[in-house]
Coordinates of C-alpha atoms in Angstrom, one line a residue:
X1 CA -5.1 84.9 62.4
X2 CA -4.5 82.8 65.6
X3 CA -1.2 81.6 67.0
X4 CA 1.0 84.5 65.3
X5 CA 2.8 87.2 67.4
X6 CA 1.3 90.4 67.7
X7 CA 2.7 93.8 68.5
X8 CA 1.4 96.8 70.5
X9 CA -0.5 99.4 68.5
X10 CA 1.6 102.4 67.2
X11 CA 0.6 105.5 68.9
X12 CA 1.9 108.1 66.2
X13 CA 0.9 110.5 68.5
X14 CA 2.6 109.6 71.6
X15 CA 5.9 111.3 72.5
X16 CA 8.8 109.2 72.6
X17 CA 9.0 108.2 76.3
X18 CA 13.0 107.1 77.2
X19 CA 13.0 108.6 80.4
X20 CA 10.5 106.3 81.9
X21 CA 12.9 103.4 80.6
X22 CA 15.3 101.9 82.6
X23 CA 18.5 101.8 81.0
X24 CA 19.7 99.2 78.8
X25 CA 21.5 97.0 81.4
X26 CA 18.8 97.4 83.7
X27 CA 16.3 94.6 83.7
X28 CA 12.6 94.9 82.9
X29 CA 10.3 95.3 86.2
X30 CA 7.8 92.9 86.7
X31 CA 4.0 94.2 86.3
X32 CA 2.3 94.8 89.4
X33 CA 5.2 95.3 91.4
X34 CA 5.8 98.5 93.4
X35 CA 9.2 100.9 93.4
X36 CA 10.0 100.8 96.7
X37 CA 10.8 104.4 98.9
X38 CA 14.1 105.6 99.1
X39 CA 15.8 103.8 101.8
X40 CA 13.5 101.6 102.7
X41 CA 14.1 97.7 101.7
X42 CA 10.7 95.8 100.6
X43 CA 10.8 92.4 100.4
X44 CA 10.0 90.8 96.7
X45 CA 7.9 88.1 96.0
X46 CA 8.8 85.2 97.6
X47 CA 10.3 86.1 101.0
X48 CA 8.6 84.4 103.8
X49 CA 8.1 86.3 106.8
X50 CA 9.1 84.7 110.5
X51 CA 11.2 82.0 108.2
X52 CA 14.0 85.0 107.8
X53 CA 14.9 85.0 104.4
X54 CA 13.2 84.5 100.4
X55 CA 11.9 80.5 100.1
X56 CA 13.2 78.4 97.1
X57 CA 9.9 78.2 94.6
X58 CA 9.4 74.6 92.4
X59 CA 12.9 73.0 91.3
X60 CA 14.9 74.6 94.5
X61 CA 15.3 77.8 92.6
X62 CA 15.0 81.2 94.5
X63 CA 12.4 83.6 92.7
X64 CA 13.7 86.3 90.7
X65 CA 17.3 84.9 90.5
X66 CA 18.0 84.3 94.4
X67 CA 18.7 86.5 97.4
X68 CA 20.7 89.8 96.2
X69 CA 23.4 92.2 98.1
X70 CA 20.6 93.6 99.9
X71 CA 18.6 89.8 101.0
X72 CA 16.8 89.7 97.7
X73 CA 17.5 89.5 93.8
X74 CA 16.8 91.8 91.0
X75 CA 13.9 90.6 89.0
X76 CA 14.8 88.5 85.8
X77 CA 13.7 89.8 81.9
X78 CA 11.5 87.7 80.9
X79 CA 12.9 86.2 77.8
X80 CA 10.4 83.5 76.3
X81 CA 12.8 83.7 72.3
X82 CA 15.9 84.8 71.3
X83 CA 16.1 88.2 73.3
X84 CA 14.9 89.1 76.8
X85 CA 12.2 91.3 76.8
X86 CA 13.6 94.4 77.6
X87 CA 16.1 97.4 75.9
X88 CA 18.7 95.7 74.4
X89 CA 22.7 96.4 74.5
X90 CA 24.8 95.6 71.8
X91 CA 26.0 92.3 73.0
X92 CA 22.5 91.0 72.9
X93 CA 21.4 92.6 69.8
X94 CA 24.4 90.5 68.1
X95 CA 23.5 87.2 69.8
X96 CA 19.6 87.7 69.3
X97 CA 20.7 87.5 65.1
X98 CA 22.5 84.7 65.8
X99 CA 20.4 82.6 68.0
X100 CA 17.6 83.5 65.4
X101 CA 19.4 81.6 62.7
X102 CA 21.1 78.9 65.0
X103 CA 17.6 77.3 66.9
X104 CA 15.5 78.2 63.5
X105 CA 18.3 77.4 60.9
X106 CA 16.0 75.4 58.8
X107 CA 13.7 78.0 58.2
X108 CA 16.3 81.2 57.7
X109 CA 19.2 79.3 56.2
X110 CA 16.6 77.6 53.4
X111 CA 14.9 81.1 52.5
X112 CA 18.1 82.6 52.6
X113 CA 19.4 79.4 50.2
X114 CA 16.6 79.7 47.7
X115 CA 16.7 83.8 47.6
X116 CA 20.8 83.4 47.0
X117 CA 20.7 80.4 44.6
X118 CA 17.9 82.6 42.5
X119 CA 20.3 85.3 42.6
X120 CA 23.3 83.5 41.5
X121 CA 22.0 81.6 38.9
X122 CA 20.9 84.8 37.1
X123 CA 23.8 86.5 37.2
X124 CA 25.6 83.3 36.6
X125 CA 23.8 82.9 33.7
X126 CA 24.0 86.3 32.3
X127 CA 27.7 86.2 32.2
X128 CA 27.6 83.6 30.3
X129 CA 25.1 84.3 27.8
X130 CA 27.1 87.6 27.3
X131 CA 30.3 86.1 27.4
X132 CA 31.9 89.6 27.0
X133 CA 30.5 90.1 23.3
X134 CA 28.8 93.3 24.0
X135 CA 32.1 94.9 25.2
X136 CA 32.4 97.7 27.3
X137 CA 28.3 97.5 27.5
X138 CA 28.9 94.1 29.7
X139 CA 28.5 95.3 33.3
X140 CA 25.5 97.9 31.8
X141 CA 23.8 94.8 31.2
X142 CA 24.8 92.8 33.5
X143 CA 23.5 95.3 36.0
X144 CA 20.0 95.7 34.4
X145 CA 19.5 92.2 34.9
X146 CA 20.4 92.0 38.3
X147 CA 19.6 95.0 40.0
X148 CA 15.9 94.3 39.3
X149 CA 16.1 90.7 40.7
X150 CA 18.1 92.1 43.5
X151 CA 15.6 94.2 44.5
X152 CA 12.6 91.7 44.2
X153 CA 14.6 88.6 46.1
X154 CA 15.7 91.1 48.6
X155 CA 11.8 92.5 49.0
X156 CA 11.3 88.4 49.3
X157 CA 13.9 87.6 52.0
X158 CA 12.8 91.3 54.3
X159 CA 9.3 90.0 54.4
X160 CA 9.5 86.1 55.5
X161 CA 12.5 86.8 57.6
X162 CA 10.4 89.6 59.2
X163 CA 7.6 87.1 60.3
X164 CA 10.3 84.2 61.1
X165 CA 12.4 87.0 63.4
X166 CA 9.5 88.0 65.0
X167 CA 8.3 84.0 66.3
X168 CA 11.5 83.9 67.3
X169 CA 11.5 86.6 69.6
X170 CA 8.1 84.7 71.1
X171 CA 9.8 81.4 71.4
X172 CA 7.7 80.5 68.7
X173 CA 8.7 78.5 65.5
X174 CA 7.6 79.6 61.6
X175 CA 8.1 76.9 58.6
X176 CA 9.1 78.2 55.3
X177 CA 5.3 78.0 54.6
X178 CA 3.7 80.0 57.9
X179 CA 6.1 83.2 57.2
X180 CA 5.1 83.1 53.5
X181 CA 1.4 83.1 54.1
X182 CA 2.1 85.9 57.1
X183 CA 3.6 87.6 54.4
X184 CA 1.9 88.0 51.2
X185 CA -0.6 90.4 52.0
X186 CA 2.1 92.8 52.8
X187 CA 4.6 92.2 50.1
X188 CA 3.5 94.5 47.0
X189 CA 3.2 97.3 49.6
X190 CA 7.2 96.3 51.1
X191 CA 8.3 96.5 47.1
X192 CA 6.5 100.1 47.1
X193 CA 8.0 100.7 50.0
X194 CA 11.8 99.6 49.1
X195 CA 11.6 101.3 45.8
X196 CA 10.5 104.3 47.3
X197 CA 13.3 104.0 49.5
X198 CA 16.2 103.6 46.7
X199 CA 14.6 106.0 44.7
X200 CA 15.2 108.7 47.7
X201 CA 18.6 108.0 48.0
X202 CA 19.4 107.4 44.5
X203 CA 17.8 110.9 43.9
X204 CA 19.3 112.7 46.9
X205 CA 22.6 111.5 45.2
X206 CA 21.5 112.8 41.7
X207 CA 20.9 115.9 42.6
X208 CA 23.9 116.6 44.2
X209 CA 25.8 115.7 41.2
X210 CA 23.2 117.3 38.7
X211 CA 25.8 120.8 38.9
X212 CA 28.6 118.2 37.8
X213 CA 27.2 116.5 34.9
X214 CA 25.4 119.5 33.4
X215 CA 28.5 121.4 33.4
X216 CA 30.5 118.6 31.9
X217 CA 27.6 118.3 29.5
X218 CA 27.9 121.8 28.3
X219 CA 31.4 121.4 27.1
X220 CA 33.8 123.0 29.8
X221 CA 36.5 121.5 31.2
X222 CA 38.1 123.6 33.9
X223 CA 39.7 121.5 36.0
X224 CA 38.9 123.8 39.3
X225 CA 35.4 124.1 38.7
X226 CA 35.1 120.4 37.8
X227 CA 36.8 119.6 41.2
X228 CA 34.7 122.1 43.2
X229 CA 31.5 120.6 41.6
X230 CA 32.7 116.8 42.5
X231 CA 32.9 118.0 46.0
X232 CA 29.1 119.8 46.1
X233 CA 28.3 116.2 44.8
X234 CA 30.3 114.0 47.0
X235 CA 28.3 116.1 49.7
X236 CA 25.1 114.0 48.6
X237 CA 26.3 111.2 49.9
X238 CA 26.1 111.8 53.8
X239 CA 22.9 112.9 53.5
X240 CA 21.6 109.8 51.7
X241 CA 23.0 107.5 54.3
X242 CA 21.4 110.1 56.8
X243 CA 18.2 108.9 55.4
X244 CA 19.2 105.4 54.9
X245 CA 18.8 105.6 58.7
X246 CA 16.2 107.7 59.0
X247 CA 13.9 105.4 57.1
X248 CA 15.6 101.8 57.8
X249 CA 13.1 100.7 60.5
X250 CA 10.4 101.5 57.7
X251 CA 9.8 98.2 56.5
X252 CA 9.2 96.0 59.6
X253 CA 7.1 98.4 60.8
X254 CA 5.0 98.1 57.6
X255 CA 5.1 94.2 58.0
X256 CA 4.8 94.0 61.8
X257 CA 2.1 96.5 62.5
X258 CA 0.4 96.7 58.7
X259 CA 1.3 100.2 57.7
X260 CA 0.7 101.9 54.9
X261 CA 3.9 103.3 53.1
X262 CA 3.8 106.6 53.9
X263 CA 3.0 105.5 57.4
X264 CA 5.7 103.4 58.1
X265 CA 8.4 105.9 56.4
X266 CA 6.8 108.3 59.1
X267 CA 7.0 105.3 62.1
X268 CA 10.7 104.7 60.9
X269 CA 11.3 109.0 61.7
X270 CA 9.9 108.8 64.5
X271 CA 11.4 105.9 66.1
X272 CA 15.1 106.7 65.0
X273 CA 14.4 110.3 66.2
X274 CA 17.4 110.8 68.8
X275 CA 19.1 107.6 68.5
X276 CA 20.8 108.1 64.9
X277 CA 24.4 107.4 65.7
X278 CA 23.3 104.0 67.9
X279 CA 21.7 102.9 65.2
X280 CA 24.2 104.0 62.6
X281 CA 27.0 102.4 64.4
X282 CA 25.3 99.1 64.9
X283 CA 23.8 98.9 61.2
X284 CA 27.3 99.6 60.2
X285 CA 29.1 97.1 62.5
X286 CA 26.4 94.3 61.3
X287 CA 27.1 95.5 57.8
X288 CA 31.1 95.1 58.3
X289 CA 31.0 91.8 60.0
X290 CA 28.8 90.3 57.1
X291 CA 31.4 91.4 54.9
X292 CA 34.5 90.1 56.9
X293 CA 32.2 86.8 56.3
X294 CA 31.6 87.1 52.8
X295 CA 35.1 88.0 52.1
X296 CA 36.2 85.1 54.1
X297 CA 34.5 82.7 52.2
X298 CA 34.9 84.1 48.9
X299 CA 38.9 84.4 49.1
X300 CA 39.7 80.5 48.5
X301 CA 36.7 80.2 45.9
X302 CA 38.2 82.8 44.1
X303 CA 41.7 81.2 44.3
X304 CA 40.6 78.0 43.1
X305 CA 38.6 79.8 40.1
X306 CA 42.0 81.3 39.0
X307 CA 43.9 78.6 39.3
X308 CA 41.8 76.1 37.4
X309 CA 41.3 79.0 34.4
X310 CA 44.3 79.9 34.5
X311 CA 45.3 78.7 30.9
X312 CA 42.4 80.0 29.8
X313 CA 42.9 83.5 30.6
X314 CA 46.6 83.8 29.7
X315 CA 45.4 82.2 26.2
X316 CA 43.2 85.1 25.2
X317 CA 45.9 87.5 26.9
X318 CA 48.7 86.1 24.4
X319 CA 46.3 86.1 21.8
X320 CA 45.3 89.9 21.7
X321 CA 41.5 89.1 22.6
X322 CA 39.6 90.9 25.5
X323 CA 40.0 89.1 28.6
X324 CA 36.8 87.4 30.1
X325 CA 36.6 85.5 33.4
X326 CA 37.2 81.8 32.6
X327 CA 34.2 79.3 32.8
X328 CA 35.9 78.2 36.1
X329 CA 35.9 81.0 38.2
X330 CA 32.6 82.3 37.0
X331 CA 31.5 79.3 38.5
X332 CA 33.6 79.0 41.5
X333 CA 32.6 82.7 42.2
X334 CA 28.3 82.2 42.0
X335 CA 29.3 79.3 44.5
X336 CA 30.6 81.6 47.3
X337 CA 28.3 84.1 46.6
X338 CA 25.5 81.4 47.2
X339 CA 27.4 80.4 50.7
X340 CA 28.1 83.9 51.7
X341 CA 24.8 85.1 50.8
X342 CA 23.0 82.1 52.5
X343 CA 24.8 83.3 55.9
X344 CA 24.8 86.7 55.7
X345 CA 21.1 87.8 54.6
X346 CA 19.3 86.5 57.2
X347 CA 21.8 88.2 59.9
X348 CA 21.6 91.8 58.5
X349 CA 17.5 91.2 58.6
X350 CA 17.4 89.7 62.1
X351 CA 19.2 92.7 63.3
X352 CA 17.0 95.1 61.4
X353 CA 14.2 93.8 62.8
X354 CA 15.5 93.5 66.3
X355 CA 16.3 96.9 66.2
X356 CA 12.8 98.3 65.4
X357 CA 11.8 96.1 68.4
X358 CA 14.4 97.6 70.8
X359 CA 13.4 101.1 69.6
X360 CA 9.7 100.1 70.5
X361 CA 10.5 98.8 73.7
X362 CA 12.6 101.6 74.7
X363 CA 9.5 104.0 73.4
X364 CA 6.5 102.5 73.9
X365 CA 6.9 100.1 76.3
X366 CA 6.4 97.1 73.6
X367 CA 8.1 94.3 76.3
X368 CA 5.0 94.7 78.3
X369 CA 2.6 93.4 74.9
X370 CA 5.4 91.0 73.8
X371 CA 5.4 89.2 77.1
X372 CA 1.3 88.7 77.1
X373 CA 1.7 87.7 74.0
X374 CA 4.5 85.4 74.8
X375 CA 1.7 83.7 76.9
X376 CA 3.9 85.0 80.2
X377 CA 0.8 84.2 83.2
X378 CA 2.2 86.6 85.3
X379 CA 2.2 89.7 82.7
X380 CA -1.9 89.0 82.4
X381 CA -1.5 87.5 79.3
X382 CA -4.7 85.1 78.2
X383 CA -3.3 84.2 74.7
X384 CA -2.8 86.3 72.3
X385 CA -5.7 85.3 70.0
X386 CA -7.8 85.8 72.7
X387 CA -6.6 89.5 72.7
X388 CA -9.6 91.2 72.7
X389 CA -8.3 95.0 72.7
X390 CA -9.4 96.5 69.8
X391 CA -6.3 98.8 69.2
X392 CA -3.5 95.8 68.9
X393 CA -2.6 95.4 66.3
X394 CA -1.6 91.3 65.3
X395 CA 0.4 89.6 62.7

């Protein structure tokens, strides 16, 4: 496939290498360029000896972002998309999501549309259809319905937002139409892979709390043991979300470098391996600002919905009946969920994605194969579909 970006082959042997990295804040070097000795200034590329100081290159700019405190500057990242090509702080994680779905909005905002509309509309719909006839059986069924959709929309939005995220880090743009055809091939093994996934954790948790239920089960109903057991169980859940991180860089390295399952579970390992809490924190910040957003826009939906059924719902309160959610606010409701939802799914993908790239550049030196493949002349690059090493691996 030509014109798609490509990323460097995995090397599942190689040992993670963060001390050759600079640190975050410190930009990328440029390739063929020499470290200077200790002490001794070199002049970068550029300076012009006998004129007694760096020349201005095309437009009247100085190369490498002008003269520096020591007569020279500190070579620029290269940043051909969203991010510059090089480890990324937190700052630039946040803005890289953004900038993904504010210069490509028609592309992320319209997958993320269809995938919530989809969503909505099924749930929507199942409340109504139910109408609160099956009783306390409601949010049982309700939840078979959508859990299953859930899953498969959110498999849906991972994979083309995947591909779009990853043009975008290129400075390339994907239609609606180039991520999905960049992304079939890949997406029954990304539903393996996220069912595998939930049924980990979902299992992890169940076994924690198997003690719990089988003792309830048998018929016993001290209320010590009963507590002591719920706290054996509620110890389940830190190591689930252990291995929520543990494995969350799983899928785009199964889209991006065309893993096999198992493979990419063991490329997620790997590439979280000493940088848990970094990436717990920032998966959990992403996670808490798409609430704030969500909860922002569902607030005044949900006020309306009351206030145009109230009548309804203080009618079947003075009448004895069970209390459903009027028509109005079921409605109001699948509306904010489809705005929320149409913001907030393509910015917890972009930054999943973008992390997996900052691990790889911090590891394996990925800014190197993104800039040839950016087309960046003084990285060596020749085009990308004009790659000829064998071991790349290409969208």
């Amino acid at each position: 496939m030509t014109d798609t970006p490509g990323w460097a082959s995995p090397s599942s042997s190689e040992p993670p290498r963060d001390e050759l990295r600079p640190p975050a804040d410190t930009p990328a070097a440029v390739p063929g360029q020499s470290v200077p000795p200790q002490g001794v200034p070199v002049p970068p590329p550029g300076w012009s000896a006998g004129h007694g100081g760096p020349q201005p290159g095309p437009g009247g700019q100085f190369p490498h972002g002008g003269p520096g405190p020591y007569g020279w500057g500190v070579p620029a990242s290269p940043k051909p998309g969203v991010i510059p090509l090089r480890p990324l702080g937190l700052g630039e994680l946040l803005d890289g999501a953004v900038s993904t779905i504010r210069k490509h909005w028609r592309t992320t905002l319209g997958l993320s549309l269809g995938v919530a509309v989809v969503h909505q509309a099924a749930v929507t719909g199942t409340q109504f259809a139910v109408n609160g006839d099956t009783g306390d059986l409601t949010p049982i069924l309700g939840a078979l319905v959508s859990l299953p959709l859930t899953m498969l929309l959110g498999v849906v939005a991972t994979a083309l937002l995947t591909m779009v995220v990853s043009r975008a880090i290129l400075g390339q743009n994907a239609t609606v139409r180039d991520a999905w055809r960049d992304a079939r091939p890949r997406m029954l093994q990304l539903t393996g892979l996220t069912l595998l996934t939930g049924l980990i954790g979902a299992g992890v948790v169940l076994l924690g709390f198997t003690p719990l239920i089988g003792y309830l089960l048998s018929g016993a109903h001290e209320p010590v043991i009963a507590a002591l057991l719920v706290v054996v169980g509620l110890l389940s859940l830190p190591v689930a979300l252990w291995l929520w991180i543990q494995l969350s860089l799983a899928a785009p390295a199964l889209m991006l470098e065309k893993q096999g399952i198992l493979t990419a579970l063991s490329r997620s390992r790997r590439l979280v391996r000493g940088s848990w809490w970094r990436l717990f924190g920032i998966n959990l910040l992403s996670q808490l600002m798409a609430a704030i957003v969500a909860g922002m826009i569902s607030v005044p939906f949900t006020v309306v919905g009351l206030v145009l059924g109230f009548d309804d719902l203080a009618g079947q309160v003075d009448n004895g009946d069970p209390a459903t959610l009027p028509a109005a606010m079921l409605i109001t409701t699948a509306i904010a969920g489809v705005i929320s939802a149409t913001i907030t799914i393509p910015f917890t993908a972009a930054i999943g994605v973008l992390l997996y790239v900052d691990q790889r550049i911090r590891r394996e030196a990925l800014d190197i194969e993104l800039a040839r493949a950016a087309g960046l002349s003084e990285y060596g690059a020749t085009g990308w579909s004009g790659q000829s090493d064998p071991s790349a691996a290409r969208l």
